[in-house]
mmCIF file with all atom_site columns, C-alpha atoms in Angstrom:
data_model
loop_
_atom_site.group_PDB
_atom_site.id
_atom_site.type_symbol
_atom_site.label_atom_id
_atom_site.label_alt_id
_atom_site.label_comp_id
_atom_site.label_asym_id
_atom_site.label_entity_id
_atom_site.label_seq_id
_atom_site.pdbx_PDB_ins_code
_atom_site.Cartn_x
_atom_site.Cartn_y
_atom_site.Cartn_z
_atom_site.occupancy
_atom_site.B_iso_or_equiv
_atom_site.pdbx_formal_charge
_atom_site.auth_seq_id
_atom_site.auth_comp_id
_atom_site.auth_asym_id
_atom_site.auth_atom_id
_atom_site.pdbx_PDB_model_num
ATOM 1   C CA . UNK A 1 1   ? 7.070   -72.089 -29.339 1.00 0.00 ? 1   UNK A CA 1
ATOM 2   C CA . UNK A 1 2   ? 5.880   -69.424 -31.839 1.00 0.00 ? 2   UNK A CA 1
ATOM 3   C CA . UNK A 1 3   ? 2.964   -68.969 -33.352 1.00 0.00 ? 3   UNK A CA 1
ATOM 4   C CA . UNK A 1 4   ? 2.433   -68.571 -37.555 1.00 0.00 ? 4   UNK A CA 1
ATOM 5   C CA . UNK A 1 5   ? -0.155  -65.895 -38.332 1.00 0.00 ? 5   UNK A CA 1
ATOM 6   C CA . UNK A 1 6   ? -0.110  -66.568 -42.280 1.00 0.00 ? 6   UNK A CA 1
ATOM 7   C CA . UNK A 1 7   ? -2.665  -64.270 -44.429 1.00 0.00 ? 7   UNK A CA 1
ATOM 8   C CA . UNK A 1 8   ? -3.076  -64.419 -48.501 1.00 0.00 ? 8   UNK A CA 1
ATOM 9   C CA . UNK A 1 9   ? -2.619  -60.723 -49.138 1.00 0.00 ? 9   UNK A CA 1
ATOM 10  C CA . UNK A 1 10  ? -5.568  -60.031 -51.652 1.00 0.00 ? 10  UNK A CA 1
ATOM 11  C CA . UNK A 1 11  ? -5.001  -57.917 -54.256 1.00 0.00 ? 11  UNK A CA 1
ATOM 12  C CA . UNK A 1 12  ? -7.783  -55.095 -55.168 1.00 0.00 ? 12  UNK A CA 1
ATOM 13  C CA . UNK A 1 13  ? -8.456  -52.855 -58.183 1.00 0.00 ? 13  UNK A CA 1
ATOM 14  C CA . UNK A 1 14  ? -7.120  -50.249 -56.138 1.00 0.00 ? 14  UNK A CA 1
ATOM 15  C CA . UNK A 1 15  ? -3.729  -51.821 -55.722 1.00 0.00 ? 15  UNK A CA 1
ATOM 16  C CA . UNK A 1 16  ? -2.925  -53.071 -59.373 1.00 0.00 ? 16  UNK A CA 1
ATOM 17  C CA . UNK A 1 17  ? -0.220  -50.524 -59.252 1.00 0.00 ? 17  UNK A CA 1
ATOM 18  C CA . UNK A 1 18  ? 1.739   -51.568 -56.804 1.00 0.00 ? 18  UNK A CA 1
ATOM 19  C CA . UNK A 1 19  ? 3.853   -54.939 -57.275 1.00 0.00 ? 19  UNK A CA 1
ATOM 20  C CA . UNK A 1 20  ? 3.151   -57.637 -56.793 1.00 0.00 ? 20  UNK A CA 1
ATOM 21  C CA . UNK A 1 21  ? 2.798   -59.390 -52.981 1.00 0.00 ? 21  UNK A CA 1
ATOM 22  C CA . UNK A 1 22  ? 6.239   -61.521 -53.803 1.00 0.00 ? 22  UNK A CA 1
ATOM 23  C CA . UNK A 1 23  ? 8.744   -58.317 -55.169 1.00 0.00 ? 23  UNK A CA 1
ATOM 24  C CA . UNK A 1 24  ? 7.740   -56.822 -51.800 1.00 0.00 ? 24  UNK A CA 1
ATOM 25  C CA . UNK A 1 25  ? 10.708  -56.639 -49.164 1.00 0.00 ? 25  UNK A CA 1
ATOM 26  C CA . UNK A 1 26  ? 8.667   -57.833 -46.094 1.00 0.00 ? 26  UNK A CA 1
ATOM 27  C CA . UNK A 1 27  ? 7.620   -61.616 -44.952 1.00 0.00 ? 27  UNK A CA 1
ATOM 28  C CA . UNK A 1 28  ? 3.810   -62.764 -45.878 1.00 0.00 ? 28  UNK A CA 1
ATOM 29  C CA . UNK A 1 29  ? 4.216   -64.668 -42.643 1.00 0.00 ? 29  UNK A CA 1
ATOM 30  C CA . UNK A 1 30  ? 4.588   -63.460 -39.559 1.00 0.00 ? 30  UNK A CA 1
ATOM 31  C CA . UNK A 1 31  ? 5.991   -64.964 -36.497 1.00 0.00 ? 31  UNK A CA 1
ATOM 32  C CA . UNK A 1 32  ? 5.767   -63.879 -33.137 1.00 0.00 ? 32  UNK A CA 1
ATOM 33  C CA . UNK A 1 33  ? 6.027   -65.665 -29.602 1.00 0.00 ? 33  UNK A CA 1
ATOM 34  C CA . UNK A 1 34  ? 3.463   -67.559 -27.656 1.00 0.00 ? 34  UNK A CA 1
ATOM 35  C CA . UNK A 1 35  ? 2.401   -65.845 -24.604 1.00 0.00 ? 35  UNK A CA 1
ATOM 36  C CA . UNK A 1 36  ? 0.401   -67.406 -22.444 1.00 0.00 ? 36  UNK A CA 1
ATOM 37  C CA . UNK A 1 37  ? -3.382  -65.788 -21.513 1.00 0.00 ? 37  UNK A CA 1
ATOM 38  C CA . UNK A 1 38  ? -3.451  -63.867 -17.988 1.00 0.00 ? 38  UNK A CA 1
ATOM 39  C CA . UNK A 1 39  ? -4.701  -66.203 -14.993 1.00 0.00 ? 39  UNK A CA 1
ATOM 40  C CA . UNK A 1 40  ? -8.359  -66.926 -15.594 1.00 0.00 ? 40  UNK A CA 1
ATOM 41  C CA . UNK A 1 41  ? -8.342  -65.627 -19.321 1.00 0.00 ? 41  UNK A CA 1
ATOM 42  C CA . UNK A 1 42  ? -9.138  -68.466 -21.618 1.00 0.00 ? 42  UNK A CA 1
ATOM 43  C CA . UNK A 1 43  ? -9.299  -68.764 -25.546 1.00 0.00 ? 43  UNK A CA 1
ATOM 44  C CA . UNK A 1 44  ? -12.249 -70.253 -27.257 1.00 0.00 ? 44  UNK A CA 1
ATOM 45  C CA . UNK A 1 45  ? -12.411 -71.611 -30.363 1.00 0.00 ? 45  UNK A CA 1
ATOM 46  C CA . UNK A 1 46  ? -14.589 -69.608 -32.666 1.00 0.00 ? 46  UNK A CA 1
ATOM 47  C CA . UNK A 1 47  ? -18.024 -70.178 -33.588 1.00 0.00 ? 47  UNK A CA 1
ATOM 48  C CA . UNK A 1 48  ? -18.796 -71.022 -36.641 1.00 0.00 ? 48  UNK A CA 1
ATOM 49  C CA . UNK A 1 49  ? -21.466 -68.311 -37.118 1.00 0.00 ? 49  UNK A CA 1
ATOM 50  C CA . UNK A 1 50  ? -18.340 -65.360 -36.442 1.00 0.00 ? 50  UNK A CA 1
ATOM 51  C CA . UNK A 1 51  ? -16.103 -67.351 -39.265 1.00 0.00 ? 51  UNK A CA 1
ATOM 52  C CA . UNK A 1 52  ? -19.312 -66.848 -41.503 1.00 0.00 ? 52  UNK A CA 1
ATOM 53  C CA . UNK A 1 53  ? -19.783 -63.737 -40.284 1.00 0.00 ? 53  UNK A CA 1
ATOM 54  C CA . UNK A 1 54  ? -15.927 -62.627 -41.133 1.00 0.00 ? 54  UNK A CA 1
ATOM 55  C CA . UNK A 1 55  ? -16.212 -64.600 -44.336 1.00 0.00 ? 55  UNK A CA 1
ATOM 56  C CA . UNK A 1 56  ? -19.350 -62.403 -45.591 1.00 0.00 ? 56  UNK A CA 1
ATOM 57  C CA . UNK A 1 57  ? -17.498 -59.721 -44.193 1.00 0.00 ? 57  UNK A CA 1
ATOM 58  C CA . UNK A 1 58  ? -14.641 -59.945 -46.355 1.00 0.00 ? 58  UNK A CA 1
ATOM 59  C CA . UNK A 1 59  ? -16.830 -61.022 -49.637 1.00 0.00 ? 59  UNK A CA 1
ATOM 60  C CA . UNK A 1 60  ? -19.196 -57.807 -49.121 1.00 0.00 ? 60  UNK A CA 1
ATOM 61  C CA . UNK A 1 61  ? -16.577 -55.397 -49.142 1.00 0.00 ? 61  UNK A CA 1
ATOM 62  C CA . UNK A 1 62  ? -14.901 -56.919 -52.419 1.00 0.00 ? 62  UNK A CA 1
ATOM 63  C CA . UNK A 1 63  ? -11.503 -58.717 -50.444 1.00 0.00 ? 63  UNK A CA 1
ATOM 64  C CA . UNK A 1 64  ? -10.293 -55.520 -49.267 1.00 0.00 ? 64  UNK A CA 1
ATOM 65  C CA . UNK A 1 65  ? -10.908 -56.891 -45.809 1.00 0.00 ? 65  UNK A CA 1
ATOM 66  C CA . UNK A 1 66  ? -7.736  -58.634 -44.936 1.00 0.00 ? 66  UNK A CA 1
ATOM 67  C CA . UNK A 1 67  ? -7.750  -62.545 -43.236 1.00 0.00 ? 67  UNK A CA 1
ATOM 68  C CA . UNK A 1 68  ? -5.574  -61.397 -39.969 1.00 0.00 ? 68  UNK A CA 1
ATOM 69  C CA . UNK A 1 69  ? -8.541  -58.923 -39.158 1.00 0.00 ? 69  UNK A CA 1
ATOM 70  C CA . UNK A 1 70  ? -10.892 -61.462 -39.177 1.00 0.00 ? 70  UNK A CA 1
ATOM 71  C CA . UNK A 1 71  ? -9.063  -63.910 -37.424 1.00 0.00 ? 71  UNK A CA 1
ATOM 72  C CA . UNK A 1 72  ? -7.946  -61.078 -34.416 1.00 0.00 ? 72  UNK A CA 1
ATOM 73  C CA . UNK A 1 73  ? -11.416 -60.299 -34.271 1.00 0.00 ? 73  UNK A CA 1
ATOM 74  C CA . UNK A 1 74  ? -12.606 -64.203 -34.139 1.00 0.00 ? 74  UNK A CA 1
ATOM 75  C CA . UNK A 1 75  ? -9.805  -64.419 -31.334 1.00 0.00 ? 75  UNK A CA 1
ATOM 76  C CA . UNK A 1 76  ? -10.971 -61.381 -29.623 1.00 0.00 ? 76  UNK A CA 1
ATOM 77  C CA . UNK A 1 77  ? -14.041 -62.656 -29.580 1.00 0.00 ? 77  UNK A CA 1
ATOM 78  C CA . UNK A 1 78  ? -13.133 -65.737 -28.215 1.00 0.00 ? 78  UNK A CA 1
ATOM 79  C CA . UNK A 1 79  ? -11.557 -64.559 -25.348 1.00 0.00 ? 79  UNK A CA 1
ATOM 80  C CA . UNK A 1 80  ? -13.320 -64.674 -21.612 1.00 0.00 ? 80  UNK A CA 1
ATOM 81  C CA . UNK A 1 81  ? -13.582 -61.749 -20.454 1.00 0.00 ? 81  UNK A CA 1
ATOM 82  C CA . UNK A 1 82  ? -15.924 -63.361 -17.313 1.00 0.00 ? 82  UNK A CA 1
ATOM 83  C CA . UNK A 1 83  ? -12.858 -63.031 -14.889 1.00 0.00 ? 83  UNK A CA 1
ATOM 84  C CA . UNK A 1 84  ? -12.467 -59.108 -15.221 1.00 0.00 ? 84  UNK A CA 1
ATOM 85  C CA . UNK A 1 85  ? -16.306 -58.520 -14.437 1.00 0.00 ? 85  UNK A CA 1
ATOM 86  C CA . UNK A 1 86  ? -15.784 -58.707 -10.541 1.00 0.00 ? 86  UNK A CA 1
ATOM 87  C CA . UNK A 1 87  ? -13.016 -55.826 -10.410 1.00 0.00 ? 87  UNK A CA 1
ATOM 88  C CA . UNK A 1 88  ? -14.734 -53.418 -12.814 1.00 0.00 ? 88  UNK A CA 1
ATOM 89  C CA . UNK A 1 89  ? -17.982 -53.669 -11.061 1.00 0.00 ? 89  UNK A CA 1
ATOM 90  C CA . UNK A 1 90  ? -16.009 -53.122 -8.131  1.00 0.00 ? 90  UNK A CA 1
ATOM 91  C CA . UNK A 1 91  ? -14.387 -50.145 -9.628  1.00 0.00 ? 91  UNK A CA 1
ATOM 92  C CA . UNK A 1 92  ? -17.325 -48.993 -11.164 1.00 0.00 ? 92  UNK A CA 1
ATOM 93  C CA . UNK A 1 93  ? -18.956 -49.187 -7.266  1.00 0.00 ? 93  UNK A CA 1
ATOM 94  C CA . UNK A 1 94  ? -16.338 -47.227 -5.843  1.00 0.00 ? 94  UNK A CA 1
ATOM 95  C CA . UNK A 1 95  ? -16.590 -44.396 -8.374  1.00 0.00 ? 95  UNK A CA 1
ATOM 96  C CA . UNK A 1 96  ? -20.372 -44.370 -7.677  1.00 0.00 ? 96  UNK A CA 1
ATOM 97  C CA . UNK A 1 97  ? -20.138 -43.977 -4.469  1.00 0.00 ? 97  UNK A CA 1
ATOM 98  C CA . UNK A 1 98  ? -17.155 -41.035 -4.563  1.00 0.00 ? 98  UNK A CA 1
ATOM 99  C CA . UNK A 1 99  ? -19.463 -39.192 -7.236  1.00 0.00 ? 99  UNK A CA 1
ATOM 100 C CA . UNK A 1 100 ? -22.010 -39.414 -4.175  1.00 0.00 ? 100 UNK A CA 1
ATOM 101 C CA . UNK A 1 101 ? -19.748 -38.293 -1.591  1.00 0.00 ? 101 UNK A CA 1
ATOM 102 C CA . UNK A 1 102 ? -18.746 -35.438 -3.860  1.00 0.00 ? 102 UNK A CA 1
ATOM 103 C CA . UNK A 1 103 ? -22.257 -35.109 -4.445  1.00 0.00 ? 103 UNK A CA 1
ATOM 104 C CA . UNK A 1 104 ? -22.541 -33.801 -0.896  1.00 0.00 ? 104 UNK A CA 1
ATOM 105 C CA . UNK A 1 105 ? -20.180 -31.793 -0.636  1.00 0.00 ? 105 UNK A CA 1
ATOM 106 C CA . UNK A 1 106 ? -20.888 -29.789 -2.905  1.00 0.00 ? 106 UNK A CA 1
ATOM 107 C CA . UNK A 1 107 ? -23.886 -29.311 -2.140  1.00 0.00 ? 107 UNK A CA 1
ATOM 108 C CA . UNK A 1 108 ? -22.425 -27.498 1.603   1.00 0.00 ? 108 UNK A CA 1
ATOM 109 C CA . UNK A 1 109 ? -20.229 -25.813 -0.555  1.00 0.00 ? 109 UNK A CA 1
ATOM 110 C CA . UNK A 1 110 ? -22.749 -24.201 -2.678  1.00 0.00 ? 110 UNK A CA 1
ATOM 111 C CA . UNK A 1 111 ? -25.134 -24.069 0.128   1.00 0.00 ? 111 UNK A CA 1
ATOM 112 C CA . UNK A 1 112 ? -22.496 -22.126 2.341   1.00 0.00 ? 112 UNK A CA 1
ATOM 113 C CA . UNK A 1 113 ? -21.852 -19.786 -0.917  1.00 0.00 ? 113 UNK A CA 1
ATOM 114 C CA . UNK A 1 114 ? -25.106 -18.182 -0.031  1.00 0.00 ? 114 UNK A CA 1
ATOM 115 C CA . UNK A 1 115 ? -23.799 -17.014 3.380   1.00 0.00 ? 115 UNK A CA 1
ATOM 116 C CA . UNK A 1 116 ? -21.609 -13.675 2.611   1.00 0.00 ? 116 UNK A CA 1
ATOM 117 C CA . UNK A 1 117 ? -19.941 -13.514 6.203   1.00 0.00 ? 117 UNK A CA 1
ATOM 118 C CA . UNK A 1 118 ? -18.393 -16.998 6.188   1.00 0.00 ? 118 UNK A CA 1
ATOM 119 C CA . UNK A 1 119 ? -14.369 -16.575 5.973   1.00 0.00 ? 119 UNK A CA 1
ATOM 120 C CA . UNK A 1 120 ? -13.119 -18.452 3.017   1.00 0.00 ? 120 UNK A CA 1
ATOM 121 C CA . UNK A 1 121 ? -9.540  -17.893 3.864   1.00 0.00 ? 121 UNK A CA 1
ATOM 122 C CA . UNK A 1 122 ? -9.794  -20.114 6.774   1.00 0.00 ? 122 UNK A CA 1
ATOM 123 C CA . UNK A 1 123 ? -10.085 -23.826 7.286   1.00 0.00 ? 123 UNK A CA 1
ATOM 124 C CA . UNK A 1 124 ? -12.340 -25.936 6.962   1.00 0.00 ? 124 UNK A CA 1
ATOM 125 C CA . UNK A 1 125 ? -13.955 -23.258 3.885   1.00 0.00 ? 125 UNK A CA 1
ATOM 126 C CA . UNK A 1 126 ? -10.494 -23.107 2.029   1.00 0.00 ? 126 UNK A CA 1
ATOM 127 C CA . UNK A 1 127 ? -10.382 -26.721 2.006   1.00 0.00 ? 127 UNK A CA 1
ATOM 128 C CA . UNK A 1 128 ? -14.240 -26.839 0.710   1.00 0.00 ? 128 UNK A CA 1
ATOM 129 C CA . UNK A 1 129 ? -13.774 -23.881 -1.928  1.00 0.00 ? 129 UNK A CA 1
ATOM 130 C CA . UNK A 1 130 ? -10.613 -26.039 -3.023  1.00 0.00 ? 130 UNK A CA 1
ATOM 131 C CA . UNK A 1 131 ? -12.599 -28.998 -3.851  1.00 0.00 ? 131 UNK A CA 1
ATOM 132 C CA . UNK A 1 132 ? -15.692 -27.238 -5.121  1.00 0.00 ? 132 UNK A CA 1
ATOM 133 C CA . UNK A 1 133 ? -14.686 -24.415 -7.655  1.00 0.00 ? 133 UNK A CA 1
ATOM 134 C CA . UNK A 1 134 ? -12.715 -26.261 -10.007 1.00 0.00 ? 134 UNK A CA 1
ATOM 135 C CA . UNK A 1 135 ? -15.635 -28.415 -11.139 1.00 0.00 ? 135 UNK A CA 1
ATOM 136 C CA . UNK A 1 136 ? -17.892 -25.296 -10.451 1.00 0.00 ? 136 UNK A CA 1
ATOM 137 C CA . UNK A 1 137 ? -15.140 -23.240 -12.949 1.00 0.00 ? 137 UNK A CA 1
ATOM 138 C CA . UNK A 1 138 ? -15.432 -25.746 -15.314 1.00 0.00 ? 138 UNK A CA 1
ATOM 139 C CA . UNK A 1 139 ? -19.560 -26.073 -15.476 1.00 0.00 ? 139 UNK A CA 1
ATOM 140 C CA . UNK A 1 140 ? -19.449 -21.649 -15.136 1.00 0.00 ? 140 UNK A CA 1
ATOM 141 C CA . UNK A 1 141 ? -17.786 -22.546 -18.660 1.00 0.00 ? 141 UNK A CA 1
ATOM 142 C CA . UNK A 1 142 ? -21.206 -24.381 -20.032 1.00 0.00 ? 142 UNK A CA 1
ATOM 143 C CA . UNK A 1 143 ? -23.777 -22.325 -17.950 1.00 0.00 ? 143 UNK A CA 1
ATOM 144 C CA . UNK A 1 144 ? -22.234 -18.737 -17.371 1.00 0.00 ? 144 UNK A CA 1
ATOM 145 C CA . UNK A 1 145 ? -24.381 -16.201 -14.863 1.00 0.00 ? 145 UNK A CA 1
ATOM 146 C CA . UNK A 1 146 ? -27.262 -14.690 -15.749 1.00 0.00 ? 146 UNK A CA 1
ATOM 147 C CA . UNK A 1 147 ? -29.128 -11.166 -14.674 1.00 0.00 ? 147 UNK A CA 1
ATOM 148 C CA . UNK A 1 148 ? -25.544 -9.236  -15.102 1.00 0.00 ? 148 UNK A CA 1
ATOM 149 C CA . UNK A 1 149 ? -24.124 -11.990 -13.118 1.00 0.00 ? 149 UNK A CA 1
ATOM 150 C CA . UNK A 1 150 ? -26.391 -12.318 -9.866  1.00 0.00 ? 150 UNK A CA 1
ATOM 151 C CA . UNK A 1 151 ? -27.699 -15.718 -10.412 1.00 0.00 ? 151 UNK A CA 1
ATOM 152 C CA . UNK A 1 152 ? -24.999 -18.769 -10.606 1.00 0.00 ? 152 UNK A CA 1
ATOM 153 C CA . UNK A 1 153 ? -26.860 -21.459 -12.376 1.00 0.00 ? 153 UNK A CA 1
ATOM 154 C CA . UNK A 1 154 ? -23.757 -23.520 -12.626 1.00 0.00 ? 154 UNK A CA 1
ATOM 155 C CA . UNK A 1 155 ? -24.107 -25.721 -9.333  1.00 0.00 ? 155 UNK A CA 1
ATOM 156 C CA . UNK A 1 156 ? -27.455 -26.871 -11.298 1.00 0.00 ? 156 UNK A CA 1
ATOM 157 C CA . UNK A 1 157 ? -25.090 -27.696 -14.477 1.00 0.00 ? 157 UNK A CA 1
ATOM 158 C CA . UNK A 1 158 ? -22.655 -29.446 -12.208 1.00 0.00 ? 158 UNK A CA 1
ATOM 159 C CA . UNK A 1 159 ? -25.333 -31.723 -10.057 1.00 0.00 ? 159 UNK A CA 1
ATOM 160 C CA . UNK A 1 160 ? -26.750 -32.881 -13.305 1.00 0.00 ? 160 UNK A CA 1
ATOM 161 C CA . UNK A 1 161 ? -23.420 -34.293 -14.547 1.00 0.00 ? 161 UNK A CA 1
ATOM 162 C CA . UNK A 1 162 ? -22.878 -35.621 -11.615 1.00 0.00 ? 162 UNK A CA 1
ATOM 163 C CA . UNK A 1 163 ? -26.466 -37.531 -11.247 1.00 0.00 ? 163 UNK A CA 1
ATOM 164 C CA . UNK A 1 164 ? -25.718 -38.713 -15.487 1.00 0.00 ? 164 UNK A CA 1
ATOM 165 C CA . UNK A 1 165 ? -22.347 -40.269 -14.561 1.00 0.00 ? 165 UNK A CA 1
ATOM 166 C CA . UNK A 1 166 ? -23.724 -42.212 -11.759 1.00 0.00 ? 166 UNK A CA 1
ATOM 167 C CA . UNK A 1 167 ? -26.505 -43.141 -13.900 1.00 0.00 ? 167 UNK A CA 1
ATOM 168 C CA . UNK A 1 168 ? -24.064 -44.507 -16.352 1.00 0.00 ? 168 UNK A CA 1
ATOM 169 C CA . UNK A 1 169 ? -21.688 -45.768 -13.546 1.00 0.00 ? 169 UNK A CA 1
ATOM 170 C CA . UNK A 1 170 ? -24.484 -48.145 -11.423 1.00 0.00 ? 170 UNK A CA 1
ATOM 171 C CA . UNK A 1 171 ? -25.070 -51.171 -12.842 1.00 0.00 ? 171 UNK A CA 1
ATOM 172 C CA . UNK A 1 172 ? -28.323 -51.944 -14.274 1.00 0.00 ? 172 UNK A CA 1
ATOM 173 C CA . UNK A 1 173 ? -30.515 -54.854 -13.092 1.00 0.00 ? 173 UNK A CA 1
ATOM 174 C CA . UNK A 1 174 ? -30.770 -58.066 -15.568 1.00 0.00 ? 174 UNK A CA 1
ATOM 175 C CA . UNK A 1 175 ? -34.249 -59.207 -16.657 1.00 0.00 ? 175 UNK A CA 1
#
């Protein structure tokens, strides 16, 4: 089976130019195959307030707002995206909760970076430095050290970011 997306290619002041939609070399109508939706993916039919919606659309910017937008966005906005909620919060969960882990770590890593005897060369403090100073590099970037370089302010830079992207990251509770 195939599907017809068909569209009446408007013409606008700014195209009277160019010739006309039947000297032009490609199809008006446009055929492509009928996949079927992933498992638990379903297609609505659209509401008649988005068809009105599209339609005033289309009317407010003069036409130049072409039919197959409106109808990809009615279809994209029929589409059920109720399936896919599960496995992003999931994923969303798991991120949390390695931001938190990291979290900790770096906060022995930065804690142990007052200490000026501890052996970085060896394990288990290569192994922390390794996972710590990139970020730390990267916030050093932002917040660079202050009083000719004796105070490090950018463990304060990095927690921060951290604390925002789990803020962003953990779901919010519905009212």
């Amino acid at each position: 089976m195939y599907g017809i997306l068909t569209s009446p290619c408007p013409r606008s002041p700014l195209l009277g130019t160019l010739p006309s939609p039947s000297a032009r070399p490609f199809p008006r109508t446009l055929a492509f195959p009928a996949r079927p939706l992933p498992r638990g993916l379903r297609l609505t039919p659209p509401r008649a307030a988005t068809e009105a919606s599209a339609s005033a659309a289309a009317t407010a910017l003069g036409g130049l707002l072409a039919s197959p937008l409106s109808t990809l966005e009615a279809a994209l906005r029929g589409l059920n995206f109720a399936p896919l909620r599960a496995p992003v919060a999931a994923a969303m969960s798991a991120a949390v909760r390695w931001l938190g882990v990291y979290r900790e770590v770096l906060l022995v890593g930065v804690l142990l970076s007052w200490f000026p005897n501890i052996p970085w060369d060896r394990q288990p403090f290569s192994a922390l430095r390794d996972l710590c100073d990139p970020f730390l590099a990267l916030c050093r970037e932002v917040m660079p050290p202050v009083f000719g370089r004796k105070l490090d302010l950018s463990p304060l830079v990095a927690f921060m970011a951290i604390d925002i992207i789990i803020m962003i990251l953990r779901p919010q509770p519905r009212m």
